[in-house]
Short mmCIF file of C-alpha atoms in Angstrom, two decimals:
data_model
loop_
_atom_site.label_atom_id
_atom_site.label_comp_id
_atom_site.label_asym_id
_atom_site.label_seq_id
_atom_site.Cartn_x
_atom_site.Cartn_y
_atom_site.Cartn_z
CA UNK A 854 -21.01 0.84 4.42
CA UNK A 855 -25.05 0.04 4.86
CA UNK A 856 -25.64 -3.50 3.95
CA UNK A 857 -28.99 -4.84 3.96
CA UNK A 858 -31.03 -7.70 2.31
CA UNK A 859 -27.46 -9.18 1.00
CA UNK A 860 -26.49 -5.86 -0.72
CA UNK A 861 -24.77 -2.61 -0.75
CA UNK A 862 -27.31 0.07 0.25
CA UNK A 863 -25.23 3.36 1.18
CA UNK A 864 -23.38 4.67 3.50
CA UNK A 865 -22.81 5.96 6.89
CA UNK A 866 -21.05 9.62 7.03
CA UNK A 867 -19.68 11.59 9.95
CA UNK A 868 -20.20 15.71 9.60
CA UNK A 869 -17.55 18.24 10.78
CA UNK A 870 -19.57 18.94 14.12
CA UNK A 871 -19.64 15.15 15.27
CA UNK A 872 -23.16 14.30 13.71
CA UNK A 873 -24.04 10.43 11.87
CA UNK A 874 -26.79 10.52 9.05
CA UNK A 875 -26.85 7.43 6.45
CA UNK A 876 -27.27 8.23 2.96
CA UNK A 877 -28.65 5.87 0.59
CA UNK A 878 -27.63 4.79 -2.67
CA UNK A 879 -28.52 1.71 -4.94
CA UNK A 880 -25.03 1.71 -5.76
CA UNK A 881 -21.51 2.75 -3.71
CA UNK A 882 -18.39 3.26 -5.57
CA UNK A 883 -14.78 3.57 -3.83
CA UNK A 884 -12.66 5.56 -5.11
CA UNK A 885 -10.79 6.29 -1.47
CA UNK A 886 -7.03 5.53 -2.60
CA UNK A 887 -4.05 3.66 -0.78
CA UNK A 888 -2.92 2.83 2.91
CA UNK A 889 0.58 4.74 2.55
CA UNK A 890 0.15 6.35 5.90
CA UNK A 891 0.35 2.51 7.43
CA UNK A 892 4.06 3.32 7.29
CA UNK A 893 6.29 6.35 9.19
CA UNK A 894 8.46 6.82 5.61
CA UNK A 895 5.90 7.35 2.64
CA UNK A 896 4.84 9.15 -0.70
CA UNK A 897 1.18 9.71 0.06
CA UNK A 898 -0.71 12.09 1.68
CA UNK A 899 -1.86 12.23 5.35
CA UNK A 900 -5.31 10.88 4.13
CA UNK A 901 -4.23 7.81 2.46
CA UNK A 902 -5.39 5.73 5.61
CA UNK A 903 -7.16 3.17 3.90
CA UNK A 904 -10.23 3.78 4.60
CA UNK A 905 -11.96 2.10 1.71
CA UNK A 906 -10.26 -1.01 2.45
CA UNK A 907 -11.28 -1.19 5.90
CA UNK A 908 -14.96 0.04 5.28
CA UNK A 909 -14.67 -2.96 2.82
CA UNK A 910 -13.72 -5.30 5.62
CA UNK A 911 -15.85 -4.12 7.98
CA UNK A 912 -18.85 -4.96 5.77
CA UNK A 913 -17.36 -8.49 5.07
CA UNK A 914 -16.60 -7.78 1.46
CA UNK A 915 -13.43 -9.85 0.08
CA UNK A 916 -9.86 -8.10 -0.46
CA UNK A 917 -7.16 -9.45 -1.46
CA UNK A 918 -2.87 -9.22 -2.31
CA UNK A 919 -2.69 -6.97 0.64
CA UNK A 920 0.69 -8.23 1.62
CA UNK A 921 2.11 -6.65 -1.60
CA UNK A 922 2.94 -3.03 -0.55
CA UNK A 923 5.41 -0.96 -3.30
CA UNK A 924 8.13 0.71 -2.11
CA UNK A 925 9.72 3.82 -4.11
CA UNK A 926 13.79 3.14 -3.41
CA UNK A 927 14.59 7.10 -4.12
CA UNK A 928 12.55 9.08 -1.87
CA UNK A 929 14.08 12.17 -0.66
CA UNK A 930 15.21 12.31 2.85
CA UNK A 931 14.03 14.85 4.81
CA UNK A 932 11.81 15.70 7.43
CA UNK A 933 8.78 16.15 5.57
CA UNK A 934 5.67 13.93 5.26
CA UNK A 935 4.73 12.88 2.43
CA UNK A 936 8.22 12.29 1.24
CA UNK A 937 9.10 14.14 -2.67
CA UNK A 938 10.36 11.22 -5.26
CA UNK A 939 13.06 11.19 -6.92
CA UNK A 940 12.27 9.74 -10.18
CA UNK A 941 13.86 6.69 -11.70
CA UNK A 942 14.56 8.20 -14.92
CA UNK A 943 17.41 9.81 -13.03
CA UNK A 944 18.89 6.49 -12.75
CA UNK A 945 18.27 5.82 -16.25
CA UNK A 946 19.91 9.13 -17.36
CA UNK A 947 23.03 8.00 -15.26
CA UNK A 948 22.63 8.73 -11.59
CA UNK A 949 24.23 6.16 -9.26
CA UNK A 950 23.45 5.31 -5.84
CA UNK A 951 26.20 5.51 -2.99
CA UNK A 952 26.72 4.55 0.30
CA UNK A 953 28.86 6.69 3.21
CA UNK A 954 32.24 5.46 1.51
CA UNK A 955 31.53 6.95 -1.86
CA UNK A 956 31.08 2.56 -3.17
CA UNK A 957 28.38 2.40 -5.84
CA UNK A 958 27.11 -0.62 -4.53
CA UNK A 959 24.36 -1.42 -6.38
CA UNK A 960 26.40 -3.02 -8.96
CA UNK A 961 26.82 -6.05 -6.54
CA UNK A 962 23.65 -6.67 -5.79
CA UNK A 963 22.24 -6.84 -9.50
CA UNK A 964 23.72 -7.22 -13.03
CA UNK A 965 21.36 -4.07 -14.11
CA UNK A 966 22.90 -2.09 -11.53
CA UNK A 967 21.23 1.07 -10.51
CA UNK A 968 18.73 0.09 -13.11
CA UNK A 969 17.71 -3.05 -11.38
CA UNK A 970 13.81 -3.27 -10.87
CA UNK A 971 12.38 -0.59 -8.40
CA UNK A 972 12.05 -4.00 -5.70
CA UNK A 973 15.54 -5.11 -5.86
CA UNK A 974 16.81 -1.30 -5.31
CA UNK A 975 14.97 -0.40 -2.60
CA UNK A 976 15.96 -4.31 -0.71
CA UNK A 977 19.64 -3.54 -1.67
CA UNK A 978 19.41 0.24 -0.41
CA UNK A 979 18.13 -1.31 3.21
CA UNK A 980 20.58 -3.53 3.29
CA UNK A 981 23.84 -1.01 2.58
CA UNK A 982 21.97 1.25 5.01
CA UNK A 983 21.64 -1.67 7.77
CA UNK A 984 25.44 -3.04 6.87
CA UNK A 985 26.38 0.17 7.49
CA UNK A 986 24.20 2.01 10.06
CA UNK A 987 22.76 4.86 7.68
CA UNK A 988 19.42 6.85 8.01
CA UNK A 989 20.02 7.46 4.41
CA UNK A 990 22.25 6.82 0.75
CA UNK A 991 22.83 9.17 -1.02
CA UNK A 992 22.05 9.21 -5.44
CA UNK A 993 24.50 11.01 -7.28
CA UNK A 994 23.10 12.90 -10.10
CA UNK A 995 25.99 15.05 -11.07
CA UNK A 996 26.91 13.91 -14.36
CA UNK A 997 23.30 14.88 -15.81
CA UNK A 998 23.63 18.00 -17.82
CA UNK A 999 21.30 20.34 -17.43
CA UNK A 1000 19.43 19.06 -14.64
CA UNK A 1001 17.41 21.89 -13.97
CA UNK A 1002 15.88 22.02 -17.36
CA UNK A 1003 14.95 18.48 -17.97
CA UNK A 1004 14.16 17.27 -14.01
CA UNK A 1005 12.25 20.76 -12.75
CA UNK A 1006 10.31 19.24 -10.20
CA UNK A 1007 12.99 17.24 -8.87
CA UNK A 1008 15.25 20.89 -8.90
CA UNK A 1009 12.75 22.41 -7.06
CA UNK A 1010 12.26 19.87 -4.45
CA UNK A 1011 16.40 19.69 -3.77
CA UNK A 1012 16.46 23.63 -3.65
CA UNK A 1013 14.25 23.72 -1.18
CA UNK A 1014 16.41 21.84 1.53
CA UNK A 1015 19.49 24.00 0.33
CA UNK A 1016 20.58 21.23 -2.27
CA UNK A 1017 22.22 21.28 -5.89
CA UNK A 1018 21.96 18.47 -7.81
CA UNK A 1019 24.84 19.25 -10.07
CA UNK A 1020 27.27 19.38 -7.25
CA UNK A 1021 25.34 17.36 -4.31
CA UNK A 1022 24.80 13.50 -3.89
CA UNK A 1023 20.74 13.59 -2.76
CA UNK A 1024 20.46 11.87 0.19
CA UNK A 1025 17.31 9.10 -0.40
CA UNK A 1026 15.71 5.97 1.56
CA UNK A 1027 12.87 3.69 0.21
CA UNK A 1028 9.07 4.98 1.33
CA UNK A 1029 5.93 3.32 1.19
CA UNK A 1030 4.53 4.19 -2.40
CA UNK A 1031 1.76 2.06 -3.99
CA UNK A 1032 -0.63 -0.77 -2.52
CA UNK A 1033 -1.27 -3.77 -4.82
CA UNK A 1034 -4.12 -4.99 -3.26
CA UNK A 1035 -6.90 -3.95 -2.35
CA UNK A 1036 -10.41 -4.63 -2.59
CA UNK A 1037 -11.33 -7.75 -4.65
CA UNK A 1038 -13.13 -6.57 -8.25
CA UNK A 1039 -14.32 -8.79 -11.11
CA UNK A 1040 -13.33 -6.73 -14.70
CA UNK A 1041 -16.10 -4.56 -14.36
CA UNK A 1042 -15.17 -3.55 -11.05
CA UNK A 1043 -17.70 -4.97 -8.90
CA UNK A 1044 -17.15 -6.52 -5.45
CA UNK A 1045 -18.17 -9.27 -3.96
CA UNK A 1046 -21.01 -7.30 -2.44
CA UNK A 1047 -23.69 -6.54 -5.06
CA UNK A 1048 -24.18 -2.31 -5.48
CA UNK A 1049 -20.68 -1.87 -4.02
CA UNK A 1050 -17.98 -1.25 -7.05
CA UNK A 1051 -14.16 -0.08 -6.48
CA UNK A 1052 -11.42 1.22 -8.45
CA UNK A 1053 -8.12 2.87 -8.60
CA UNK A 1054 -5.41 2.17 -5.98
CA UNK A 1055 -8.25 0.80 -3.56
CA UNK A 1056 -8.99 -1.82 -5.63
CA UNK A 1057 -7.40 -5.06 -6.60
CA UNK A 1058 -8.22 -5.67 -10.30
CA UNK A 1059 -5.25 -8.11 -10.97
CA UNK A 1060 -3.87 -6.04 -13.46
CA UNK A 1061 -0.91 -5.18 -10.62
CA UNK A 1062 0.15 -8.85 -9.89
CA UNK A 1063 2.99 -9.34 -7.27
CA UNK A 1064 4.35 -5.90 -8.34
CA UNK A 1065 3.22 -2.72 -9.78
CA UNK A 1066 4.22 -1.41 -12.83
CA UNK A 1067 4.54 2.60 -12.63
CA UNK A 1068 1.82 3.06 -15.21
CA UNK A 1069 -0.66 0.97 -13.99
CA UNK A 1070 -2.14 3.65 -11.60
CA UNK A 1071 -3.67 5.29 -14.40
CA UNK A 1072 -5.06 1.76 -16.16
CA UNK A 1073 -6.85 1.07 -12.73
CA UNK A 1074 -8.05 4.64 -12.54
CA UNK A 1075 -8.59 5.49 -15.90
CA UNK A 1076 -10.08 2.06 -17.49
CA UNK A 1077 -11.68 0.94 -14.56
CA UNK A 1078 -13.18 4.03 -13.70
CA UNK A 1079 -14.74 3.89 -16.61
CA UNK A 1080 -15.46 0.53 -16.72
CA UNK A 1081 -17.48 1.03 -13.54
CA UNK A 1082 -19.73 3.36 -14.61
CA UNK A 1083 -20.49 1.78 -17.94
CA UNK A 1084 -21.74 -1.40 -16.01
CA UNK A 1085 -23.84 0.78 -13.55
CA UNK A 1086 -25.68 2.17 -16.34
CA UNK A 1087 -25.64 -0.88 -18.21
CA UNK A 1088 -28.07 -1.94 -15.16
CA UNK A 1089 -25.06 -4.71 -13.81
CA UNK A 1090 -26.05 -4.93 -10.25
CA UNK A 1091 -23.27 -7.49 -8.87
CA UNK A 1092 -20.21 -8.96 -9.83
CA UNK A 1093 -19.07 -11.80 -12.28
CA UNK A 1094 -16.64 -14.29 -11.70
CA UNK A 1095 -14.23 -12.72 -14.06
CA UNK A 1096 -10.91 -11.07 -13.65
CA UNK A 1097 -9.14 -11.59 -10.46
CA UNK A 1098 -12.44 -12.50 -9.00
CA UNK A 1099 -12.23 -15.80 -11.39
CA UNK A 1100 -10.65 -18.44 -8.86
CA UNK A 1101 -13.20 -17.42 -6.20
CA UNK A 1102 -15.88 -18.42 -8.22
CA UNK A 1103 -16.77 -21.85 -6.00
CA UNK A 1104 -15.45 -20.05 -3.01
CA UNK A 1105 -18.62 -19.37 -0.72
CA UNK A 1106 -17.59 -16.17 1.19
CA UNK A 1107 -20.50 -15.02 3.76
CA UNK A 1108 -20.78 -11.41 4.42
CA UNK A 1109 -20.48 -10.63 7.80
CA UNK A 1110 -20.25 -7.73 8.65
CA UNK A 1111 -17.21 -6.90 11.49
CA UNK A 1112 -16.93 -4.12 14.16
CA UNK A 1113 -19.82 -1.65 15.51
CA UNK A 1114 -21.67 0.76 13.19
CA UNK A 1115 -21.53 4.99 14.11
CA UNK A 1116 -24.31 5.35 16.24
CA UNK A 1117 -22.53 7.57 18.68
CA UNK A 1118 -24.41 11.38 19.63
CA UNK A 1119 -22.65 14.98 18.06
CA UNK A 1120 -19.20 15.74 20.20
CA UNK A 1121 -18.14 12.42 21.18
CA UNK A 1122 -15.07 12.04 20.06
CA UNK A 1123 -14.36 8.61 21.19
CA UNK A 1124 -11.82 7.54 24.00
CA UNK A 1125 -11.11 11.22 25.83
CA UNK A 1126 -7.75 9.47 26.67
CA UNK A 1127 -6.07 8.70 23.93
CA UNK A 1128 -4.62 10.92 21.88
CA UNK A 1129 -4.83 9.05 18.08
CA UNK A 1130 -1.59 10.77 16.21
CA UNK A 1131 0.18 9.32 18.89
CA UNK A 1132 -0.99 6.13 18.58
CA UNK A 1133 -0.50 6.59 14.68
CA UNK A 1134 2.62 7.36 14.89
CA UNK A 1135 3.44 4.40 17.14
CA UNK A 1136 1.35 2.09 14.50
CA UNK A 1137 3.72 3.66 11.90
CA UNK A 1138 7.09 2.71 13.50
CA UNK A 1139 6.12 -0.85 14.26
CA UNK A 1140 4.54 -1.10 10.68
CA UNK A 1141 8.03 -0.17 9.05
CA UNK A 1142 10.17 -1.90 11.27
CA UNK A 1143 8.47 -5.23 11.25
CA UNK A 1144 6.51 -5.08 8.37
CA UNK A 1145 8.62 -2.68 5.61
CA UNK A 1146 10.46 -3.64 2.66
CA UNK A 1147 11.74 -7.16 4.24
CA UNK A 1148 9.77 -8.83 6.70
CA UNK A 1149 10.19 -11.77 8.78
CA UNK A 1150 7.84 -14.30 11.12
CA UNK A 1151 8.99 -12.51 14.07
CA UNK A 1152 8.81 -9.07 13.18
CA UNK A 1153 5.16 -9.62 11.86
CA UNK A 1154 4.17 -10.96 14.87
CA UNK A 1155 5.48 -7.98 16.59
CA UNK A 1156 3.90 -5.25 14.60
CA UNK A 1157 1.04 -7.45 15.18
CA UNK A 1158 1.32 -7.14 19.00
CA UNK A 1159 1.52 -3.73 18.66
CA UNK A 1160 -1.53 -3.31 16.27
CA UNK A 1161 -3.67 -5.49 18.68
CA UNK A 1162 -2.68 -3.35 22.12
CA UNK A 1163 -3.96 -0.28 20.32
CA UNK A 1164 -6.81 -2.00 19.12
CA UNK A 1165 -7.68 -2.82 22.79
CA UNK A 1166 -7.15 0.80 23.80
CA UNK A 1167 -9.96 1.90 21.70
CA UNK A 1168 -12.05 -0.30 22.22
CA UNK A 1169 -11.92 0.08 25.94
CA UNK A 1170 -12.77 3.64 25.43
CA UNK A 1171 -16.37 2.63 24.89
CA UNK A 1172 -17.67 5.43 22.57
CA UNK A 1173 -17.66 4.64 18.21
CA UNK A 1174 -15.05 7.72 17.48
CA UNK A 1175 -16.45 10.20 15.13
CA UNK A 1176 -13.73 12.32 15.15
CA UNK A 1177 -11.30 12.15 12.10
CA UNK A 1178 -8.33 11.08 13.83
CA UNK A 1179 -9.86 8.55 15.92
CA UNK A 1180 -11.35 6.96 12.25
CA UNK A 1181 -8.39 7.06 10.75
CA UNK A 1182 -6.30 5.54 13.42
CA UNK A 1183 -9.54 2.59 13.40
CA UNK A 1184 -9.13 2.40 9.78
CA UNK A 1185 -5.48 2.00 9.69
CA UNK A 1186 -5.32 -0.89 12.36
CA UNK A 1187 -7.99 -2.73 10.61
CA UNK A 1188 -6.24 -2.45 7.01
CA UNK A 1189 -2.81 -3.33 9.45
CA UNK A 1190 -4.14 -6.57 10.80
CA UNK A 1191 -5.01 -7.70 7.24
CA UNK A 1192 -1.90 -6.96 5.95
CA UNK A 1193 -0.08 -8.27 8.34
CA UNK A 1194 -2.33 -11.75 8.43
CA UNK A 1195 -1.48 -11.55 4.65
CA UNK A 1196 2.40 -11.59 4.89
CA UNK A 1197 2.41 -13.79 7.92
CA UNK A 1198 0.43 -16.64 5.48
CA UNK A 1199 2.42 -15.82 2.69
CA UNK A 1200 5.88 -17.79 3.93
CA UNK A 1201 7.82 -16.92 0.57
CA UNK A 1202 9.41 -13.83 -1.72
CA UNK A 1203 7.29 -12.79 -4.57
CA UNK A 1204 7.10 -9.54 -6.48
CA UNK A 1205 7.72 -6.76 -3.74
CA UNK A 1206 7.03 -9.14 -0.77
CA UNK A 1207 9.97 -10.38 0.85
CA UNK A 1208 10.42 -12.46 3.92
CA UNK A 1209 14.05 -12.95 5.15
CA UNK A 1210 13.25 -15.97 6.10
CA UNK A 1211 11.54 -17.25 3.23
CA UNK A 1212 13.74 -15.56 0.51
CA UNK A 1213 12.68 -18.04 -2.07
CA UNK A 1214 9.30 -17.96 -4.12
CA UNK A 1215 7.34 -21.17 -3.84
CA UNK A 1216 4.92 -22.61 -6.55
CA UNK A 1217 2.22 -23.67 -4.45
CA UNK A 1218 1.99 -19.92 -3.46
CA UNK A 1219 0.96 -18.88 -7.08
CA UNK A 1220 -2.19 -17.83 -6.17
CA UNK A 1221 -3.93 -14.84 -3.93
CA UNK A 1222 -4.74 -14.56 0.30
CA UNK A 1223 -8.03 -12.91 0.79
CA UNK A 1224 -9.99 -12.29 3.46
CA UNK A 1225 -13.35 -11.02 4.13
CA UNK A 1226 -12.71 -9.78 7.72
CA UNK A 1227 -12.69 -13.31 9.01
CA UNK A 1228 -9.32 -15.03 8.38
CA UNK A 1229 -7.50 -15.42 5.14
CA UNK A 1230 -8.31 -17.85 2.18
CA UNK A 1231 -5.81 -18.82 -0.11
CA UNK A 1232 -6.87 -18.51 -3.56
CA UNK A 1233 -4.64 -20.72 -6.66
CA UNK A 1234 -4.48 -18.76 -9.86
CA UNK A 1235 -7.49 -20.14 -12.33
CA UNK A 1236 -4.28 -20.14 -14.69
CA UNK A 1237 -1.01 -20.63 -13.41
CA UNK A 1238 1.51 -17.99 -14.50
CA UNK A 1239 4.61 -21.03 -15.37
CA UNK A 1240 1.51 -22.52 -17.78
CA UNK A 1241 0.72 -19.30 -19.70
CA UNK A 1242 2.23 -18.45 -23.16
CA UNK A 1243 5.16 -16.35 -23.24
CA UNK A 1244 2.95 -13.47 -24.98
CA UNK A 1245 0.57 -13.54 -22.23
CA UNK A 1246 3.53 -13.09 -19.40
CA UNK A 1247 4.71 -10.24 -21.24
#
């Protein structure tokens, strides 16, 4: 992002061949997505590297509830990337989760059973699979008649890896799905940078909370979407202190912006060696085994350690990478290290956030971590959920 004079004022872009040009705009909208590839098991595509998020960072502009990262319990297991879903209406149409012995074991971990919220699944599928040293469960759709028919997508995807799902359990394991946070918007979807807006999965509206509801994506691409462009022309030029930008409203955060700009020459690639999918791919394992579906002091700081050493081996290459991989990897550690200062702070459980070692959720937590690129702020709610009306919490 260009800032200047205390505003958004375009953009810096990288061409195919290697070559940096700015383009400027009186107003920036991102629209870039999630950080699903932050983890080795996910639903998203290869390009959901965050890269809003950390251009938002970079340019000192608040974010916020990174820490809450959704998890899809039923993804299918094979070696593919992004990873199909097997939807939870299969569950709700009878399906039943199993473990190597054939136990339906979800029963004991919640009185709904396998129709327990999509959180509680995917903890209580990591923990059968840790308890008893599985890759994988398995779902067992074979009681739903006429599968084929009412489920084709999920068909297809189970015929292509030689399955039937009227005669085969589906083996499954939770994968990174949906980002709660994201960057910090008041209701019209303005940032705390005047002339830069965001919405959709890079933003964080509020309107996700602790934990995403499955039809949310489209309210925070459909109505704020919307809602962006109707302030634009409207001639808003910066944000209110509405929404979930409310409790910051006596909060002075200073943009400053972090890291170097692209001023590198055509064909520099940035660090000649280091190879970046590697380095992804190491990112990705430390990411989901310190910093997955349960999460503890220790493992944070270790995916932390990790994040930092191949932070240092970029930077010691010298040259601002232009090339896609080396962006994305720079992208993706930067988005990391806020997510991981963001769970690290956040020493409780709440929504789909869960620390082993905090497994309780703690009122004085009620209330949002955000950072601007330097350090994390704790935010209290303007309204705390225990003091709203029970029409309001529903």
């Amino acid at each position: 992002l260009v800032v200047r004079d205390g505003r958004c004022a375009g953009v810096t872009v990288v061409s195919p061949d290697g070559c940096v040009d700015e383009l400027g705009a009186g107003h920036v909208v991102l629209s870039s997505g999630g950080s699903g590839q932050l983890f080795e098991v996910t639903t998203n595509p290869m390009v959901a590297t965050g890269d809003g998020v950390a251009m938002a960072l970079r340019a000192g502009v608040a974010v916020a509830d990174l820490e809450f990262v959704q998890f899809h319990p039923t993804a299918l297991h094979r070696d593919v990337m992004p990873r199909p879903l097997l939807s939870e209406a299969l569950r709700g149409e009878g399906a039943v989760l199993r473990d190597d012995l054939g136990d339906a074991f979800m029963v004991t971990v919640h009185e709904l059973g396998d129709l327990a919220p999509r959180d509680v699944v995917a903890r209580g599928i990591v923990e059968r699979m840790a308890t008893r040293n599985l890759e994988h469960v398995w779902l067992d759709a074979t009681s739903i008649e006429g599968f084929a028919a009412r489920f084709p997508t999920v068909w297809q995807s189970c015929r292509d890896i030689g399955l039937d799902p009227t005669t085969d359990w589906l083996p499954v394991a939770p994968a990174a799905h949906y980002s709660c946070g994201g960057v910090l918007t008041d209701l019209d979807g303005a940032t705390t940078l005047p002339g830069l807006w965001a919405c959709g999965e890079v933003a964080c509206s509020g309107v996700n909370g602790a934990n995403r509801l499955a039809s949310n994506s489209l309210l925070e691409g459909l109505v704020f979407g919307r809602r962006v462009v109707e302030a634009i022309v409207a001639g808003v030029t910066g944000p209110s202190w509405s929404g979930a930008l409310a409790p910051l409203a006596d909060v002075h955060l200073v943009h400053v912006p972090i890291g170097a700009r692209l001023e590198a020459a055509a064909g520099e690639t940035g660090g000649p060696g280091i190879e970046p999918s590697e380095l992804r791919r190491e990112l990705q394992r430390a990411m989901s085994s310190h910093a997955g579906v349960v999460r503890d002091s220790q493992g944070l700081a270790r995916a932390g350690g990790v994040l930092e050493r191949i932070a240092a081996l970029e930077s010691a290459c010298g040259a601002t990478p232009t090339s896609i991989g080396h962006l994305e990897l720079r992208n993706l550690v930067t988005v990391g290290r806020a997510l991981l200062a963001a769970a690290t702070a956040r020493e409780e459980s709440r929504g789909c956030h869960t620390r082993g070692d905090f497994p309780s959720s703690s009122d004085a937590l009620e209330g949002r971590f955000v950072t601007s690129g330097r350090g994390v702020h704790f935010a209290p709610l303007a309204a705390p959920v225990h003091a709203l009306p029970s029409a309001s919490k529903a």
